[in-house]
XYZ file of C-alpha atoms in Angstrom:
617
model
C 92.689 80.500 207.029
C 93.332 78.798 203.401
C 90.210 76.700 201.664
C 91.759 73.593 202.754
C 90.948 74.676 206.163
C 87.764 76.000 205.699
C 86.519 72.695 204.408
C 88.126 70.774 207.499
C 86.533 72.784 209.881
C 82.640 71.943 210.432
C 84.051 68.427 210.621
C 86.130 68.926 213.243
C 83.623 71.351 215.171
C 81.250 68.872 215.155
C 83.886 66.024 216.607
C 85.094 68.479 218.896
C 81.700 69.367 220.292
C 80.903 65.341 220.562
C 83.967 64.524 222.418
C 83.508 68.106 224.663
C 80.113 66.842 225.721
C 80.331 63.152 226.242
C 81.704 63.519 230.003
C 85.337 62.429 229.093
C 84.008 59.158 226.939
C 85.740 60.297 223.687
C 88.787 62.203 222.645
C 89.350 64.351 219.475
C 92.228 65.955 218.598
C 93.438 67.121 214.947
C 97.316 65.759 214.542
C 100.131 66.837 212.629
C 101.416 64.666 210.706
C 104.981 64.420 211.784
C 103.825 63.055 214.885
C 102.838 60.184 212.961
C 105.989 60.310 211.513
C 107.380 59.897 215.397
C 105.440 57.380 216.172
C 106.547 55.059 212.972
C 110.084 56.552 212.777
C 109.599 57.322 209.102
C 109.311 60.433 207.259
C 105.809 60.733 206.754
C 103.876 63.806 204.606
C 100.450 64.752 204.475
C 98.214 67.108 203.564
C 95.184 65.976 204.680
C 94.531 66.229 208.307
C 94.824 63.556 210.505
C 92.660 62.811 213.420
C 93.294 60.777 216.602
C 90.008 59.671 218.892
C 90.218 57.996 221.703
C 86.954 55.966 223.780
C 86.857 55.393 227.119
C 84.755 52.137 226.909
C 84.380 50.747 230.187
C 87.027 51.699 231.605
C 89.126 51.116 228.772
C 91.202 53.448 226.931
C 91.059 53.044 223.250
C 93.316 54.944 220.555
C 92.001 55.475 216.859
C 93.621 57.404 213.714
C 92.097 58.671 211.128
C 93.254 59.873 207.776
C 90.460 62.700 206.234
C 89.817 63.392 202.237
C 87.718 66.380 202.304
C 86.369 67.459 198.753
C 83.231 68.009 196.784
C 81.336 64.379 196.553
C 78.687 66.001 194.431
C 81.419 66.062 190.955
C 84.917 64.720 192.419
C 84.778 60.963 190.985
C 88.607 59.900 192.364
C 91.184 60.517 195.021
C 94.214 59.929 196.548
C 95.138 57.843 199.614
C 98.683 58.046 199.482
C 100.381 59.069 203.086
C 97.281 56.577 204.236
C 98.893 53.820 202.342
C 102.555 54.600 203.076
C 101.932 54.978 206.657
C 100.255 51.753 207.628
C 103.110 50.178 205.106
C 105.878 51.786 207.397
C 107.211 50.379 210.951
C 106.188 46.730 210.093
C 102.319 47.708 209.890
C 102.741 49.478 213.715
C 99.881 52.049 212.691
C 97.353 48.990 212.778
C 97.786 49.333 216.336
C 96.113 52.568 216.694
C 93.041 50.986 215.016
C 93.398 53.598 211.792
C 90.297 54.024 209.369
C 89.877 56.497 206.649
C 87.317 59.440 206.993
C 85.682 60.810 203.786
C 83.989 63.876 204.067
C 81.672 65.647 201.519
C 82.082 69.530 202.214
C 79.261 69.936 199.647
C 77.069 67.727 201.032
C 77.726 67.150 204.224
C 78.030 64.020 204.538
C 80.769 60.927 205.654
C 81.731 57.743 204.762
C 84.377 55.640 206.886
C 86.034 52.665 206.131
C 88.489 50.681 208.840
C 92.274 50.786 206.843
C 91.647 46.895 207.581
C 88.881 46.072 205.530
C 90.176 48.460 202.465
C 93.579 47.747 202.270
C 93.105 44.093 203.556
C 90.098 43.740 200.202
C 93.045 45.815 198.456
C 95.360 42.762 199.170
C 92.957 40.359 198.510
C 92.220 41.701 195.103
C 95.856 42.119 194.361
C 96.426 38.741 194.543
C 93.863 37.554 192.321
C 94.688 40.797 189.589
C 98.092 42.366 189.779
C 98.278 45.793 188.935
C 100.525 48.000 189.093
C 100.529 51.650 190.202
C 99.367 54.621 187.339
C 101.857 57.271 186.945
C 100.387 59.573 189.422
C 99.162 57.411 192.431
C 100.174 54.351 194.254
C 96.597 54.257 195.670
C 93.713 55.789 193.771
C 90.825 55.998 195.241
C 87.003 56.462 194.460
C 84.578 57.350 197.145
C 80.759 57.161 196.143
C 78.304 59.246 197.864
C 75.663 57.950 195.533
C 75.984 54.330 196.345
C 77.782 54.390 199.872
C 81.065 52.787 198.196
C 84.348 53.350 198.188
C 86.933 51.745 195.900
C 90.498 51.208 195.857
C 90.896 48.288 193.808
C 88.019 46.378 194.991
C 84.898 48.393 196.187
C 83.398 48.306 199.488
C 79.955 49.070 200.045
C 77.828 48.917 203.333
C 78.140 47.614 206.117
C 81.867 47.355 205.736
C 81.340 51.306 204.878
C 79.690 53.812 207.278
C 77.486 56.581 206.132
C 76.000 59.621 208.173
C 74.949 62.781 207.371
C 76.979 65.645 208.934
C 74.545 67.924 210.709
C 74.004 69.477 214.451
C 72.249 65.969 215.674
C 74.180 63.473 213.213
C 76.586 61.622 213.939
C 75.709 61.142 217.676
C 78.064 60.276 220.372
C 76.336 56.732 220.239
C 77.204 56.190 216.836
C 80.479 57.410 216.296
C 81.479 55.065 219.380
C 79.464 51.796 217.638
C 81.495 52.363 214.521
C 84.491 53.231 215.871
C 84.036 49.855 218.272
C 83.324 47.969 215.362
C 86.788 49.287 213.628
C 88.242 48.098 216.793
C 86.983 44.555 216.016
C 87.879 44.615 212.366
C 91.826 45.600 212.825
C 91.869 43.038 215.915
C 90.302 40.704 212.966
C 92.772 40.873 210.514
C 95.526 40.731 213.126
C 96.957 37.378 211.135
C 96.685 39.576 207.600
C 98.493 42.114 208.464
C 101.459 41.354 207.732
C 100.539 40.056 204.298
C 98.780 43.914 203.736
C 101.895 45.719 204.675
C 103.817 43.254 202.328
C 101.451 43.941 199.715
C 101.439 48.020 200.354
C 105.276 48.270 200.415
C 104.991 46.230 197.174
C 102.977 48.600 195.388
C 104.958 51.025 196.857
C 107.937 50.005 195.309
C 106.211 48.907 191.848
C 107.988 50.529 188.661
C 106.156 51.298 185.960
C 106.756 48.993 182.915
C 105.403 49.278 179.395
C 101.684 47.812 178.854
C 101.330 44.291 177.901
C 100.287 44.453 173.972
C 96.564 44.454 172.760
C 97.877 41.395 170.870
C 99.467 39.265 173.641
C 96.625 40.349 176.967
C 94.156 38.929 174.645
C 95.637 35.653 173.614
C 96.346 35.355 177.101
C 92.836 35.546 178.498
C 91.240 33.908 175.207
C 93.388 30.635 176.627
C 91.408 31.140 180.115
C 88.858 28.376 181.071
C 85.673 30.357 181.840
C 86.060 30.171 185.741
C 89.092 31.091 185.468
C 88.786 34.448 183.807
C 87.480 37.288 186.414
C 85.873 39.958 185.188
C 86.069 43.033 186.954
C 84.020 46.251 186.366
C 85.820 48.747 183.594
C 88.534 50.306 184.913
C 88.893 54.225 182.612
C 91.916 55.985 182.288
C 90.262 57.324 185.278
C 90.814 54.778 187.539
C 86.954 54.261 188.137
C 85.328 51.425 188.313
C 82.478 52.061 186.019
C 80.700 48.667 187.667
C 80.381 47.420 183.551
C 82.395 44.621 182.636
C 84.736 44.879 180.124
C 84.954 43.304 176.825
C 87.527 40.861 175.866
C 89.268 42.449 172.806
C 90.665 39.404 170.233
C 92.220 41.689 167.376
C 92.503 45.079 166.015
C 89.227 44.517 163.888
C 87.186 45.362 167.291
C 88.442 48.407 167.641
C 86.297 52.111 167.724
C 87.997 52.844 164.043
C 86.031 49.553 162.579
C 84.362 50.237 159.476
C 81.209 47.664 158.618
C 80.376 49.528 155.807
C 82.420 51.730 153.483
C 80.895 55.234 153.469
C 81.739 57.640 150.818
C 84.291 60.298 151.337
C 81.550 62.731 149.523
C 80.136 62.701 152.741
C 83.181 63.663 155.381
C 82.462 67.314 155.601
C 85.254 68.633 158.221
C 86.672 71.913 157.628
C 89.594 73.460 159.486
C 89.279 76.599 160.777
C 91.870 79.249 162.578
C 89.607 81.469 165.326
C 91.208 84.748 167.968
C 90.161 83.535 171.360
C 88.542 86.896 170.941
C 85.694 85.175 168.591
C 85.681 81.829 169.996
C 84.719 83.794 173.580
C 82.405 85.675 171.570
C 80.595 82.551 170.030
C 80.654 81.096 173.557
C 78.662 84.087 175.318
C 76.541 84.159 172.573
C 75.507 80.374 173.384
C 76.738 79.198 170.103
C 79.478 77.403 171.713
C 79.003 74.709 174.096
C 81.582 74.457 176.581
C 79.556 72.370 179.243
C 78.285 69.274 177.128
C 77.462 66.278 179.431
C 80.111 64.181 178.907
C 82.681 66.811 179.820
C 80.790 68.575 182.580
C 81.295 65.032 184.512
C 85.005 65.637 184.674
C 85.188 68.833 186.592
C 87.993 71.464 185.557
C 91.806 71.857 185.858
C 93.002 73.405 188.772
C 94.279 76.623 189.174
C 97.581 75.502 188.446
C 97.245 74.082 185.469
C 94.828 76.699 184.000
C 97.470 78.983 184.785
C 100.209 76.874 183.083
C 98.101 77.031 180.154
C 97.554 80.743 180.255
C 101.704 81.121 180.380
C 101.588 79.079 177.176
C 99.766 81.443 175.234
C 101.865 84.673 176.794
C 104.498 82.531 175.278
C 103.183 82.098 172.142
C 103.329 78.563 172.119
C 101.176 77.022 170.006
C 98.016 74.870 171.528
C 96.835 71.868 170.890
C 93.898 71.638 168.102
C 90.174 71.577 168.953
C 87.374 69.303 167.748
C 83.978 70.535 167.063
C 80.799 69.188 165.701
C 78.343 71.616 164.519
C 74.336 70.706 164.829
C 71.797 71.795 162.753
C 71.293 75.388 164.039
C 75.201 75.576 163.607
C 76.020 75.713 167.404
C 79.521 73.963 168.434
C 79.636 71.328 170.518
C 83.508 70.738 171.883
C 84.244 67.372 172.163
C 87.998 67.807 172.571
C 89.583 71.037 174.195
C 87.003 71.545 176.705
C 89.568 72.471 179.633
C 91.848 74.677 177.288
C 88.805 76.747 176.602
C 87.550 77.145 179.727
C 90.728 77.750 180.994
C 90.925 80.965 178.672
C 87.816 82.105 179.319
C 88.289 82.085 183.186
C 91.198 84.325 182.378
C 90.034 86.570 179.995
C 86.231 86.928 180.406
C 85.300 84.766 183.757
C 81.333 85.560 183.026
C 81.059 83.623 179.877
C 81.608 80.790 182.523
C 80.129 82.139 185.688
C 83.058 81.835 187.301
C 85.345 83.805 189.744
C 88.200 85.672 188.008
C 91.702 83.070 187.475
C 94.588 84.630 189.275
C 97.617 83.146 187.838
C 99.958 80.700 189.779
C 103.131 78.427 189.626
C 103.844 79.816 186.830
C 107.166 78.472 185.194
C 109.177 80.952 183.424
C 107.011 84.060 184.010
C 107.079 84.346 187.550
C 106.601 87.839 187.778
C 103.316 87.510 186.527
C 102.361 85.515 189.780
C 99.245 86.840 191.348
C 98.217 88.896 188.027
C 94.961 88.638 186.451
C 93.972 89.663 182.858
C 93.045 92.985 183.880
C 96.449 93.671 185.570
C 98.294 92.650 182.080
C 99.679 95.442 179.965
C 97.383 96.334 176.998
C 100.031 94.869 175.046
C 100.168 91.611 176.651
C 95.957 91.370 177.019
C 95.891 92.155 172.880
C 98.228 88.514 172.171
C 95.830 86.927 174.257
C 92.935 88.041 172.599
C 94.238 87.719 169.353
C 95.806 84.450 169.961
C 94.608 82.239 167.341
C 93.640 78.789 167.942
C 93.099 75.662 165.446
C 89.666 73.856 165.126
C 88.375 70.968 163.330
C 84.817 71.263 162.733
C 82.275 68.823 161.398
C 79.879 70.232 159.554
C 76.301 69.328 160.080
C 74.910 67.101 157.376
C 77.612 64.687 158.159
C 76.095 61.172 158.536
C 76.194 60.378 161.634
C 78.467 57.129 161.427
C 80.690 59.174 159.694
C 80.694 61.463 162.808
C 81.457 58.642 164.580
C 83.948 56.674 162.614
C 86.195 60.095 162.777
C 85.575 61.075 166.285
C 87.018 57.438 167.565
C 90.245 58.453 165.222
C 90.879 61.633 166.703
C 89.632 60.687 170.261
C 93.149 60.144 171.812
C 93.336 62.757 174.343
C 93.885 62.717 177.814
C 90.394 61.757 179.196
C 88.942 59.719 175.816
C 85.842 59.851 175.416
C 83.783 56.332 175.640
C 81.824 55.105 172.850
C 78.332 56.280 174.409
C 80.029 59.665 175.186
C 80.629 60.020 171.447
C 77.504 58.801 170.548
C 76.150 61.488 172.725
C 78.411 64.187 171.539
C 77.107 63.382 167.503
C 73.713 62.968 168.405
C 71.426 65.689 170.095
C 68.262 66.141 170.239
C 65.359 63.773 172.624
C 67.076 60.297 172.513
C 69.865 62.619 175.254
C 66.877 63.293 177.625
C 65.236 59.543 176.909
C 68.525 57.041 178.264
C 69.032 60.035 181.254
C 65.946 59.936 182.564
C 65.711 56.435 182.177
C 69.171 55.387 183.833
C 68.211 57.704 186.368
C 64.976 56.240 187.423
C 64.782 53.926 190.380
C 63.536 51.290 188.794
C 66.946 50.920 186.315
C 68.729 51.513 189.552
C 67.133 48.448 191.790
C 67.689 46.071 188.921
C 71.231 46.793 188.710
C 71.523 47.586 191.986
C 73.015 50.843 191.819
C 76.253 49.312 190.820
C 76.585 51.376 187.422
C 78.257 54.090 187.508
C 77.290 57.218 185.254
C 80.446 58.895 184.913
C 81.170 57.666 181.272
C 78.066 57.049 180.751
C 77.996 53.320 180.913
C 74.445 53.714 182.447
C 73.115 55.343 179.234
C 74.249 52.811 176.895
C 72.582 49.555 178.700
C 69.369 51.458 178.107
C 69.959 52.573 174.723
C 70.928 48.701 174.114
C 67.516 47.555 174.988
C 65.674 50.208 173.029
C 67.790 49.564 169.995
C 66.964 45.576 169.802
C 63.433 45.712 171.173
C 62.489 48.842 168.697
C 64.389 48.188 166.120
C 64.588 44.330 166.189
C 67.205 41.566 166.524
C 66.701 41.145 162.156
C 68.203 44.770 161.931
C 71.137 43.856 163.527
C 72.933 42.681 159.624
C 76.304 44.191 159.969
C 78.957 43.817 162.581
C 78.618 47.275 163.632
C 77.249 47.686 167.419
C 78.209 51.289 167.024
C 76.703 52.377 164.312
C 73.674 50.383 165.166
C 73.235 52.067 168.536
C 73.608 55.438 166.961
C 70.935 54.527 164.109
C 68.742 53.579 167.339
C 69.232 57.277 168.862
C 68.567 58.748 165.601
C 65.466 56.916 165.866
C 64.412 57.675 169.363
C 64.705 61.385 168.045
C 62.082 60.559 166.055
C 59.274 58.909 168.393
C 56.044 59.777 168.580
C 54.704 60.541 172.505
C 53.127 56.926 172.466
C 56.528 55.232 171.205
C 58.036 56.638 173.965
C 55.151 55.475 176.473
C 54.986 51.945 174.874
C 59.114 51.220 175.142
C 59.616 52.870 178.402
C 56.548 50.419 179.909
C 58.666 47.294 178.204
C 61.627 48.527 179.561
C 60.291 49.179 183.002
C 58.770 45.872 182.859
C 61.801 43.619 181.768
C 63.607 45.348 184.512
C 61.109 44.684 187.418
C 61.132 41.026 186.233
C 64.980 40.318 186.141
C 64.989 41.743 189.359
C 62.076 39.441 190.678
C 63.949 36.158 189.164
C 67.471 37.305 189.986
C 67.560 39.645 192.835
C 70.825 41.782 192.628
C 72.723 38.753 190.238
C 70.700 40.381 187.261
C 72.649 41.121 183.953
C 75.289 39.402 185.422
C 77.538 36.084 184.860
C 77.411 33.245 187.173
C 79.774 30.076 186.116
C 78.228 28.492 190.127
C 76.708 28.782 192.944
C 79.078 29.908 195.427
C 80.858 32.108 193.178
C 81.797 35.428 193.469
C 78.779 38.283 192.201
C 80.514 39.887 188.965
C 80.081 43.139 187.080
C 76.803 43.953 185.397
C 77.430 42.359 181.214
C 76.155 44.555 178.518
C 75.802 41.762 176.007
C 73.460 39.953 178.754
C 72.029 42.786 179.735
C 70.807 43.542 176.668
C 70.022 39.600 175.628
C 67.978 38.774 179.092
C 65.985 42.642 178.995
C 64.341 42.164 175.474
C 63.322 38.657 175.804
C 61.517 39.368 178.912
C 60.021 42.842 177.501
C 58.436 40.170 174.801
C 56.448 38.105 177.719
C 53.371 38.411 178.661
C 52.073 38.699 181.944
C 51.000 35.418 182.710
C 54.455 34.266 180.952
C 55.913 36.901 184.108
C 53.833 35.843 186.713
C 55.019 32.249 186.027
C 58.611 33.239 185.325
C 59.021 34.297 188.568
C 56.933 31.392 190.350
C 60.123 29.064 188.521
C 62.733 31.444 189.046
C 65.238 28.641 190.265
C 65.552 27.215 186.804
C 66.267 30.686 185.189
C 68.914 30.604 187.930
C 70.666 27.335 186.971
C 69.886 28.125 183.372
C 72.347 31.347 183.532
C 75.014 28.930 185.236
C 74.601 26.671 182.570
C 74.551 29.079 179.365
C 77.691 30.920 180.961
C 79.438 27.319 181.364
C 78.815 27.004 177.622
C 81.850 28.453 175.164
C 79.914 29.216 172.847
C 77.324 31.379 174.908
C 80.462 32.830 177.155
C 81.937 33.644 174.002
C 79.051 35.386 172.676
C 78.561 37.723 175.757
C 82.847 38.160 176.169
C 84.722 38.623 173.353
C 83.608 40.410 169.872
C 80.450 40.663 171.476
C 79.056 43.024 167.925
C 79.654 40.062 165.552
C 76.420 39.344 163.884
C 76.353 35.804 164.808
C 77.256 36.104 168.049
C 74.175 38.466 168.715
C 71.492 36.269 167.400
C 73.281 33.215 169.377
C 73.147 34.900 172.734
C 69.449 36.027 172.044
C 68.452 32.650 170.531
C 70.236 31.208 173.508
C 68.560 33.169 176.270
C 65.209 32.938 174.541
C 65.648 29.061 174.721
C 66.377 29.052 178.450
C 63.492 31.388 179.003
C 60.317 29.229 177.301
C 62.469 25.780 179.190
C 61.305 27.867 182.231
C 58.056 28.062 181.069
C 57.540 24.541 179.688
C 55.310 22.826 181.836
C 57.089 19.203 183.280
């Protein structure tokens, strides 16, 4: 029995068992797809299993489908529901009448999420309308289930109670609940029975999307600049990974926002970044001996390459075909850190010496051109062959410690063009170690951080992180620091300074931070840190600029300032519609959000609103 299998099976055990002891009330079966592709008269493919349940409810017989993603909900961030999406697109939407949902399971953690194809793909549609976007090169549907924060996202997210979560154990899910959710995905797809023919439009639309070049930096931005406020809708960042990172994203105006921005010139004295030619023999034996990190944060969030490309990669080298460089930076005990090659070089070391990794032995696959060596691992290479490996030599750029640390920066966002960029927090991480690391984890991590935003940022680029290292950076260092139009180098100046803390620091800030948090949360529920232009508009994505802004002016109140704060809370509530009705302020918190007037304005601003609150009648 292959993995894929394996990971299927206490899944369907356990819906087996249900439907075997609920005295002929439910039905389980595992399908193959081509009987799907029967039913719909199209040719439909899937790897995933497919599941059909049916309820005797009294007396009536009722048919479900599911379509299952099994995988690890512990590191997987994104997914796939293609078949799902071309299926319930084929035959005129006729799968909608076996009342189909999608079934998530965690293998790892045993858990499930489940989601009726009506409410996803009909919020899909919905969303589609407002924002067009077409497909990325590799999926007409990418999806990103949440274990974390019971959502799953295609487009638009969908959180509970439009998604179900249960653990999977011996006594969960019971009969009674898998037939009250499967009832209530019943009622959903009966529901939407006048949209679905405007979601199977939609799906064979996306379907059929081409790809067509990006609309320029230039142009995009003009565009939305000419937006009235309300109509602009900010949506969480969407990565190159197709996750929503629940942060909204920044309205870029010209090329003098970008990462490569220089406030102030540095001298060139100080760009110490020496290339360096390494065997894979060395760089594996750096690497055991800990002075190579090949799991930094940012990188281990990612996962690794499959087994297919590892091996591609291992063909390269047999090949001799030259790699791609690597970037280092070197800290002060002249350890590496990678910040760019991170799956080459684990990819090697799987091969070639698995325990530097702890990690089972990589048996090559799919290879290209040297199928013979299908099924071969390094020890089953000649001694000829196992010698060009080893002594295959590799390129690295390395930045030597001493470099300043905006330096470190500025050149990381040049060369940071790879596959998976890294964000700007990521790099700040990457050039920054030591306590300030530990400091904005713990802190994003804490419940508190997590109420206030309502657990709607995401830490997989580390989005989380930088909100908190915001607030430390104006409330420690002060809004009169902030002289240059340089939020980058700024925020990295504030790590560097966390590093340097003393226990009570660290005591003093954290209470602040704790305590601006509690109170946004006691004034604005779950709209905290986040744009409102009215009333009955739609909640948006958390705003770093206003996150930052509304977090150190209430860190600076006091607590009868707090306890009356939140006695007038309705005014702070029509003073955010106001200030985010105002240009000026939606300007300040939108677009070139680092310029140095633009951060006192939106702090003046907020301040203002804050002691109007207070001002006795």
């Amino acid at each position: 029995m292959d993995d894929e299998k394996l990971r299927h099976l206490p899944l369907e055990k356990h819906f087996s068992n249900l439907a075997r002891d609920s005295k002929n009330k439910l039905y389980f079966e595992v399908l193959d797809a081509r009987f799907i592709g029967s039913l719909l008269g199209s040719d439909i493919k899937s790897r995933n299993h497919i599941y059909r349940f049916k309820l005797n409810d009294d007396n009536q017989e009722v048919n479900f489908v599911a379509y299952s993603l099994v995988l690890n909900g512990q590191t997987r961030s994104n997914t796939r529901a293609e078949a799902f999406g071309r299926a319930l697109a084929a035959a005129n939407g006729k799968l909608f009448e076996e009342n189909p949902f999608l079934l998530v399971f965690d293998y790892v953690g045993n858990q499930i999420m489940a989601v009726s194809a009506a409410k996803l793909f009909g919020a899909f549609t919905k969303k589609s309308k407002i924002e067009p976007r077409l497909p990325s090169r590799t999926a007409t549907f990418t999806l990103s289930p949440h274990f974390g924060n019971v959502t799953i996202s295609m487009y638009a997210t969908l959180e509970k109670p439009d998604v179900w979560w249960t653990p999977l154990s011996e006594n969960h899910p019971t009969f009674g609940e898998v037939r009250e959710h499967l009832l209530r995905f019943k009622d959903e797809t009966a529901s939407a029975t006048d949209r679905i023919q405007e979601i199977v439009e939609t799906l064979k639309a996306r379907i059929s999307a081409k790809e067509v070049p990006p609309e320029p930096i230039e142009t995009a931005a003009a565009r939305i600049s000419a937006l009235e406020p309300t109509d602009r809708a900010p949506v969480g960042r969407i990565d190159i990974t197709q996750v929503d990172t629940g942060v909204e994203s920044e309205r870029s105006v010209s090329e003098d926002d970008d990462l490569e921005k220089i406030a102030e010139p540095f001298d060139p004295e100080n760009i110490d970044v020496i290339t360096r030619s390494m065997t894979v023999d060395l760089l594996l034996s750096r690497t055991e001996s800990q002075m190579i990190d090949l799991q930094p944060d940012f990188q281990r969030r990612w996962g690794i390459w499959d087994n297919r490309r590892q091996s591609r990669l291992i063909e390269s080298l047999l090949l001799r075909i030259p790699l791609p460089v690597l970037y280092a930076a070197e800290d002060d005990d002249e350890r590496w850190e990678i910040v760019d090659g991170i799956q080459r070089l684990s990819a090697i070391a799987r091969f070639i010496r698995p325990t530097v990794i702890q990690s089972e032995p990589l048996e090559l696959s799919n290879l290209e051109y040297l199928k013979s060596y299908d099924g071969k691992k390094f020890m089953d290479l000649s001694q000829r062959m196992q010698m060009r490996l080893r002594e295959t030599e590799l390129v690295i750029h390395l930045i030597r410690k001493g470099t300043p640390p905006e330096v470190k920066y500025n050149i990381f966002a040049r060369i940071n063009t790879g596959g998976v960029p890294l964000s700007p927090q990521e790099l700040r991480h990457a050039i920054t170690p030591g306590r300030a690391r530990i400091v904005l984890q713990d802190w994003a991590k804490s419940d508190v951080f997590k109420r206030a935003t309502d657990g709607s940022v995401q830490p997989i680029r580390m989005d989380d992180r930088e909100l908190v290292l915001r607030f430390i950076a104006f409330y420690s260092l002060g809004l009169p620091a902030y002289r240059q139009p340089d939020m980058d180098g700024f925020l990295v100046n504030a790590m560097k300074a966390i590093n340097g803390f003393s226990e009570e620091q660290i005591v003093e800030t954290q209470s602040a931070f704790y305590r601006a948090l509690n109170t946004a949360y006691a004034v604005f529920g779950n709209d905290a840190f986040r744009k409102r232009f009215g009333p009955e508009n739609s909640r948006l994505p958390i705003n770093k600029a206003l996150f930052e802004a509304v977090s150190v002016n209430l860190a600076n109140l006091d607590q009868s300032q707090v306890v009356r704060l939140i006695e007038r809370k309705e005014r702070l509530h029509e003073g955010i519609i106001r200030l985010c009705n105002d240009r000026a302020f939606e300007s300040s918190i939108s677009q070139g959000t680092g310029d140095v007037r633009k951060v006192k304005r939106r702090f003046t601003r907020v301040s203002e609103m804050i002691t109007t609150a207070l001002r006795d009648d």
